[in-house]
PDB file of C-alpha atoms in Angstrom:
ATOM      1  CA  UNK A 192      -3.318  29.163 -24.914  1.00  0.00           C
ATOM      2  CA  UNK A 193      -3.821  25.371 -25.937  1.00  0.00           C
ATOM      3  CA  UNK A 194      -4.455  23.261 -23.584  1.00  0.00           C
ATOM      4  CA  UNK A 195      -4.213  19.146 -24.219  1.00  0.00           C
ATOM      5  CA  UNK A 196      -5.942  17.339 -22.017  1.00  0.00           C
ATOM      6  CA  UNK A 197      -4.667  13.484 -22.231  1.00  0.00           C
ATOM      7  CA  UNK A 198      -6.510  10.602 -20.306  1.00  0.00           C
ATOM      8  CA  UNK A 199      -4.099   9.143 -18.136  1.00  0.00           C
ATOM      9  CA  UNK A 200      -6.373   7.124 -16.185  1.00  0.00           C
ATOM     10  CA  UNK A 201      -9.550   5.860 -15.479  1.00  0.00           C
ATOM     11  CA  UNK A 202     -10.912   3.921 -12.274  1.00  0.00           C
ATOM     12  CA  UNK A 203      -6.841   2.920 -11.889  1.00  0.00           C
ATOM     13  CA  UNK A 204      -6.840   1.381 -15.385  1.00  0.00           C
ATOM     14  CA  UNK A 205      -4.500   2.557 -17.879  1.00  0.00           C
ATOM     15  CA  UNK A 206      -6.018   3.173 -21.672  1.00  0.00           C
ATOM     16  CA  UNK A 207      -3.528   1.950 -24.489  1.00  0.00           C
ATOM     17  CA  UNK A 208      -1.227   4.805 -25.956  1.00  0.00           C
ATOM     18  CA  UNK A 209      -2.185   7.194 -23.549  1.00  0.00           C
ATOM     19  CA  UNK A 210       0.029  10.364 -25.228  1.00  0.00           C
ATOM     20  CA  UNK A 211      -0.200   9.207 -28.623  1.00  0.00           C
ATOM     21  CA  UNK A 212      -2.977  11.713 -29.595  1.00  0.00           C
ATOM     22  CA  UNK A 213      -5.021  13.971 -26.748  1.00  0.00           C
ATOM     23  CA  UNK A 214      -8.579  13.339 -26.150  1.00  0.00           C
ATOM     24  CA  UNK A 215      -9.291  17.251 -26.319  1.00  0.00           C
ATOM     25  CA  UNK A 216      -7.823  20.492 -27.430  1.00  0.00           C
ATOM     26  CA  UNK A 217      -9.376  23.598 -25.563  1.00  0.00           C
ATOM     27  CA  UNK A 218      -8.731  26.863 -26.463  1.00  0.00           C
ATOM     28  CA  UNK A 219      -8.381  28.916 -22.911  1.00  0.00           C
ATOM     29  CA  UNK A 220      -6.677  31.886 -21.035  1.00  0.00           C
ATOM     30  CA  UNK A 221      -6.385  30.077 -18.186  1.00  0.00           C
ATOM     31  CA  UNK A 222      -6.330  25.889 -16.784  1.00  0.00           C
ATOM     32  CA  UNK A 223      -9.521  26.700 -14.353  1.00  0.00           C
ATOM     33  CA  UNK A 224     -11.474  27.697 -17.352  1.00  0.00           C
ATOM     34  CA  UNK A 225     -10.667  24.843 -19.079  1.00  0.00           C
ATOM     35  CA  UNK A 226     -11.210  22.688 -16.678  1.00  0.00           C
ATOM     36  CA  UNK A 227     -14.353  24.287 -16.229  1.00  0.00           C
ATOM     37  CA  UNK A 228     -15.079  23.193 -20.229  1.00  0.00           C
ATOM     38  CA  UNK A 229     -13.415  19.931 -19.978  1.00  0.00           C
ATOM     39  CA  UNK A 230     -16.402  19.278 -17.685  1.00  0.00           C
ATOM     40  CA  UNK A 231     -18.953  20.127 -19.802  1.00  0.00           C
ATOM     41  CA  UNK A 232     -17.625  18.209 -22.787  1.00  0.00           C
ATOM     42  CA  UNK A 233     -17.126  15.068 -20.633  1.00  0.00           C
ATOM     43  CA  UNK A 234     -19.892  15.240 -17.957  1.00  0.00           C
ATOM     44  CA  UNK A 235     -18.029  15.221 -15.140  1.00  0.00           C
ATOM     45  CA  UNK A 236     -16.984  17.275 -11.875  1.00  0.00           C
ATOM     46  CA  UNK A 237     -13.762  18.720 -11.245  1.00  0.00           C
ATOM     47  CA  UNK A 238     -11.916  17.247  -7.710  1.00  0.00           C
ATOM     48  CA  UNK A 239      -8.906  18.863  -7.992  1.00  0.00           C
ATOM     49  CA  UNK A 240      -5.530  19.775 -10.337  1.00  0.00           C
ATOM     50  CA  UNK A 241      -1.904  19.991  -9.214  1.00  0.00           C
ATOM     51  CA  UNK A 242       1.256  21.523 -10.991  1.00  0.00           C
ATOM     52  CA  UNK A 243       3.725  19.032 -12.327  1.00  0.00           C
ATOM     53  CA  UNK A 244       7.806  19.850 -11.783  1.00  0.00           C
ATOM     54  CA  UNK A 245       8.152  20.279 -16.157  1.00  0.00           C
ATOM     55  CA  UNK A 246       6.823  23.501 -16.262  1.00  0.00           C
ATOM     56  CA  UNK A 247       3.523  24.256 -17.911  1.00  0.00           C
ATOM     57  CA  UNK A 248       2.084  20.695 -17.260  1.00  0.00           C
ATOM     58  CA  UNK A 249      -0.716  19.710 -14.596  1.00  0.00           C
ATOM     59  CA  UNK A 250      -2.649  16.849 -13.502  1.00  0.00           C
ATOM     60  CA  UNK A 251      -6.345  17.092 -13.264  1.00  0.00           C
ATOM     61  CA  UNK A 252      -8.902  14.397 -11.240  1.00  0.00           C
ATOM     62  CA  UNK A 253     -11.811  14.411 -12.643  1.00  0.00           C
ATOM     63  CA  UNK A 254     -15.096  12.505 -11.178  1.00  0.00           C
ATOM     64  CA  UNK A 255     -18.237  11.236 -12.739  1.00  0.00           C
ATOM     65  CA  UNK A 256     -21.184   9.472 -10.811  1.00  0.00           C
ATOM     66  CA  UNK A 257     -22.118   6.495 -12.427  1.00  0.00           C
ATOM     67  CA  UNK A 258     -25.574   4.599 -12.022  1.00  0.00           C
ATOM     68  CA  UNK A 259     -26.330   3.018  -7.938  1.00  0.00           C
ATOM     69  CA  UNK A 260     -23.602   5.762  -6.600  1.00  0.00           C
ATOM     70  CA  UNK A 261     -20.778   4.104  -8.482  1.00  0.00           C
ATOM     71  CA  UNK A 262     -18.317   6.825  -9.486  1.00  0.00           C
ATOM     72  CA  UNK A 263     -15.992   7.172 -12.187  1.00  0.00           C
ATOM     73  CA  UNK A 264     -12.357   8.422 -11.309  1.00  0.00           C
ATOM     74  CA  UNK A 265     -10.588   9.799 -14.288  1.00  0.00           C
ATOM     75  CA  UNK A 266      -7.232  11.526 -14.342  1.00  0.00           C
ATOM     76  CA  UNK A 267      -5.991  14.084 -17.041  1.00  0.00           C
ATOM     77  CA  UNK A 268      -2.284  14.569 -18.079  1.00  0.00           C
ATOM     78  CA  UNK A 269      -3.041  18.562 -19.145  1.00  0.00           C
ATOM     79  CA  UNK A 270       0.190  20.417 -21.396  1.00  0.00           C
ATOM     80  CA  UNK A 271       0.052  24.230 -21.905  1.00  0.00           C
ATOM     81  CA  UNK A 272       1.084  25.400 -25.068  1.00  0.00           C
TER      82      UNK A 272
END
């Protein structure tokens, strides 16, 4: 499976055209392991993912410490294809 990992949001700020292209493709079985790579590629720590109501789409939080324990909060629009 494909998964498409899309930044939806980071620290509450909204990039420009969000869906228009994904910022990563990874190749997986299953969404833990690529979550598990979609940390490694962007340096940060898994919080959580939840299921969304369309099927095979999640959410993922991501988290990223930042320099004098500032943190990054990103979220992840995720599609399964």
């Amino acid at each position: 499976m494909i998964y498409k990992f899309y930044l939806e949001l980071k620290n509450n700020y909204a990039p420009a055209n969000q869906y228009a292209v994904p910022a990563m493709e990874i190749r997986s079985a299953s969404l833990h392991s690529a979550c598990q790579e979609a940390e490694k590629r962007i340096g940060a720590k898994l919080t959580h993912y939840e299921p969304l109501e369309e099927g095979n789409r999640y959410r993922v939080y991501f988290t990223r410490k930042k320099l004098f324990k500032k943190t990054d909060e990103l979220v992840y629009y995720v599609e399964c294809e």
